[in-house]
Amino acid sequence: MNMDMNYFINLLKEVFMIKYDETKRVFHLTNGSISYYIYVNSVGVLETLYFGEHLEDIGEVAGIAGANIDNCSTQYFDKKEGVEKSFDDNYKATYARKEVSSHALIDKRGAPIIIEKKNGSYETDFRFSSYKIIDGVPSLKTLPSIRNADGSTLEVTLKDVNYDVELIYRISILDKNDIIIKNFEIINHEKDDITIKRAYSMELDLPSCHYDFTHFRGRWSKERDKKTNEVMDGYQAVSSNYGRSSHEENPFVYLENKDNNEVIGFNLIYSSNFTFSLFSDYMGGLRVLYGINDEDFSWKLKTDESFETPQAVISYSYQGVDKMSQNFHKVIKENIIGYKKEKEYKPILFNSWEGCYMDFDTEKILSFVDASKKIGAELFVLDDGWFSNRDTDYTGLGDWWINEKKIDLQKVIDQCHKNKMKFGIWYEPEMVNPGTELFKKHPEYALGNYQDKMIISRHQFHLDFTSDEVIENIFNQMVDVLDKYAVDYVKWDYNRVVYEHMSTFLSNEEQGRVYHLLALGYYKLLDKLTKKYPDIMFEGCASGGGRFDLGTLYYCPQIWCSDESDPVQRFFIQYNTSLGYPLSTIGSHANNNNLTSYKIKAELALFGTYGYEMNPKLLTEDEINELNEVADVYKKYHKEVIEEGTLYHLCDPNKSNYMSMMAVSSNKNTAIVFFTNLLKELDQYRFLKLKGLDPNKYYRNNLDSRVYSGDYYMKIGLNLSRFWLWEFNSKLIILNAI
Ligand code: DGJ
C-alpha cells in the first residue's frame, strides 16, 4: 500500500469516528459524546473494554481486558503427550466481557448465536478474521432497518475455529445521537447444512449489575405498564412468543444505574417474538442478550446461504432517563419512520369506531362527517365494518370488497371533500373469518388448517403470511379498493395472535421458520403498499397497542396506542409509551368516556397524535367549544412543539399522584406543559419545575399571564399552588418567549 493510500484511509477513519489502534488491537467508536472500546485479544476474541461517556484514551488494555485476569486460565488435556496443560491464551475466561461469546465452551452466561452442525455439535467459537469501517449504517436486505443515518459502522468478520461458518458482526454509532446499533449475519460455508438454533442481535457485557431494570408489560387495554425491579441475581428475561411484539411485553426496556445517571435503553427493529435477557454473574458483571426469541425457532442454512438478524438499537445516556428517551425519539423520527409526508402538518383525525362500531349506514356516516367537522376534524376514518357482510366480528375478514348495500363509499368521500376533509379506511390484512369466500376457496391460507380443531380467536384465523401467494391475494384485493377511491389514510389492524405456528406451505423441517417468516410477510405487504401508495399514511394497530414497535414504525409513522378509553388509565399508558417512543407516534383520541371532561381528554390526546373517537352528534355546545379550543392549540403548536420538539417528563404517575410532561420547540421559543392530578389535591403548596427552556429567555405563561425567565421556571417553577385540582383535573400551560 503506498503512502497516499494510507493517508486517505486514515483520513477516512477520522471522518468515520471509528478508529483502530493496530498496536493495541483496539477499536474506538465515538461521536464525541459516548465511546465504545473493543479489544481484539491475542486469540481473536472480541472483548468489551468500555461503553460509556466519551473517553479519549483507554490507557493500558491489560488492566481492563478479561483475558488478563490471571485466575481465569483454563486447562486442557493434551492427548498426544498425555499431560494436563493450560491454554496459552485465557480466551475462555469465564468472566471476561465479550462482544460475541462462544457457546458450549467454558463461558456459561449465554451466547447470542447457537448453531447445530452436521455432527450434532452446538458449539460455536467465533474469532476475528478481518474488519471494515463503513460510512453510514448499512440497510438490511430482508428487514426494516435504520435509514438515512449519519454515522459509521464497524463490520467485523469472525470465523468459527472449528467449522466453516462466518459471522458478520456490525456495530454502528450515530454522529449526532448517542445511539449504538448492533446486528449479526451468519453465513454457512460448510458443505453441509447447518441449523441456526438461536440468532440474537446483540450481546453487551456490562462491568456491573448494580442496575434497576424497567420493562413494559401489560395486556389488552393496559399496554406498557411500567415495571421497575432490581436486576436479579442470576438469569431473568422478558419476551414475547405471541407472533407479535405484543401487549404482554413491549420490546423497549431500559437499565438504570443505581450509582449514577447512566441509563441504557434497548429496542429491536422487529415486530414479532423477542427475548431480552439479563444474566448477572457471580463476579458482579451483567450480560445483556437481545434478539429474536429462540423458542420454536430453527433455521436451516444450505451452503453459502446467510441469515441476518434484526437490528438492536441501544440508547446511551449519562444524564438520566429523559436523555435516553430523547435519543430514541430522535432516532425513530430521523432514521426509522419513512413516511413521505412525515414532515408535513398532519390533519386532525376522527375515527368512527367508538361512535358507532359496525352499526352504520351511509346516512349515519355522512352525518358523522359533518358533525366531526364541527370539532375541527380534518381526516375522517371509517373503521371496521365497511366490507363484505361485516356487521359483526364473526364475518368478513379476508373478503375486502365494499358492502355497497351498507355504505356508499364514494358519497362518503365526496362529503369529506365537500367539508375539505381527507378520508381514511380500516383493514385487517393478515386475518380471515371462517365463512368468507376467501376461506371457502383457500382453507389452506389459514394457519392451523392441518388439524380439525383450529384455534379461533375473535372468531378469526391468522392468514399464512409465510406464503407469497397469500400476501399477493390480499395485496390485489386491497389495490382494487385503494386504486378506485381517494384514500388518504389506512388503519392496519391485527386482532389475534399466532397459536398454530405450522404452515401448509412449508415442509415439516421448515416449521421452525414460521414466526420469522410471518414477520417478513407483514413487512413484505407493508413494503409493497407503502411503495405503491407513498402518499397514504398507514397507522399501525393491534387490538390497540399490541404491536407498538420499531418494525411497524418503519412503515407506519403512528400506531394506535390502546383501546383503553378510560382517560386515567391512558395517563399511564401514554406517559409510559412516551419513555421509549416519540409523541408523534402515539395514536391518541379524545373519546366519549365520561370519567373526565372532554377538555382533559383532549389535552391528553394532544400529547400524542390527537384525534377524536365518539358519537359527534351527541356533543353539547360546551363540549364542542372545549374540543375546538384544544384543536386550535393543535393547529397552532402541535407540529413545532409536540411533534418536532423535545419531550421532558416532569412527574411520573407511576411514582406520585401527578402526571406531567412538557414539550419544548427546538428553537426553545415555545413550550407546552400538561399537568394532571390523579387524586384530588386541593391546596397543596406546589411548584412545578420545568425543563429544557432557555435559561436566558423570558417566557409568558398563560396560567397567570406573568413573565419569568427560563432559569426561573426551571429552578423555582410554575406556581400551581393557587389552583384547586380535583380528581383527574388537568392544566395545559403554554409558554411563549417574548
Ligand atoms: C381493534 C382496534 O384497536 C379498534 O380501534 C378498532 O379498530 C377495532 N379493532 C375494530 O375491529
Tab-separated table of C-alpha atoms and ligand atoms in Angstrom, residues 220 351 353 358 383-384 390 426 428 458 491 493 495 541-544 560 562-563 613, ligand 1:
chain	number	residue	atom	x	y	z
A	220	TRP	CA	-55.226	-5.582	26.115
A	351	ASN	CA	-62.325	7.719	13.836
A	353	TRP	CA	-65.195	3.089	15.748
A	358	MET	CA	-70.129	-1.649	12.870
A	383	ASP	CA	-63.208	1.953	10.833
A	384	ASP	CA	-64.219	-1.710	10.795
A	390	ARG	CA	-69.058	-7.472	8.132
A	426	TRP	CA	-59.685	0.342	8.116
A	428	GLU	CA	-57.015	-6.119	8.931
A	458	ARG	CA	-62.039	-13.051	17.969
A	491	LYS	CA	-55.568	1.906	9.680
A	493	ASP	CA	-55.312	-3.648	12.485
A	495	ASN	CA	-56.608	-8.628	16.338
A	541	CYS	CA	-52.825	-1.077	15.358
A	542	ALA	CA	-53.194	-4.458	17.029
A	543	SER	CA	-56.228	-4.621	19.315
A	544	GLY	CA	-54.990	-1.238	20.490
A	560	TRP	CA	-52.950	3.288	17.823
A	562	SER	CA	-54.555	1.427	23.223
A	563	ASP	CA	-58.249	0.556	23.109
A	613	GLU	CA	-63.482	8.926	18.636
B	1	DGJ	C1	-59.315	-3.041	17.427
B	1	DGJ	C2	-58.813	-1.622	17.341
B	1	DGJ	O1	-57.916	-1.369	18.363
B	1	DGJ	C3	-60.012	-0.685	17.390
B	1	DGJ	O2	-59.582	0.639	17.381
B	1	DGJ	C4	-60.931	-0.968	16.231
B	1	DGJ	O3	-60.288	-0.638	15.031
B	1	DGJ	C5	-61.344	-2.414	16.242
B	1	DGJ	N1	-60.226	-3.304	16.339
B	1	DGJ	C6	-62.141	-2.755	15.019
B	1	DGJ	O4	-62.421	-4.079	14.918
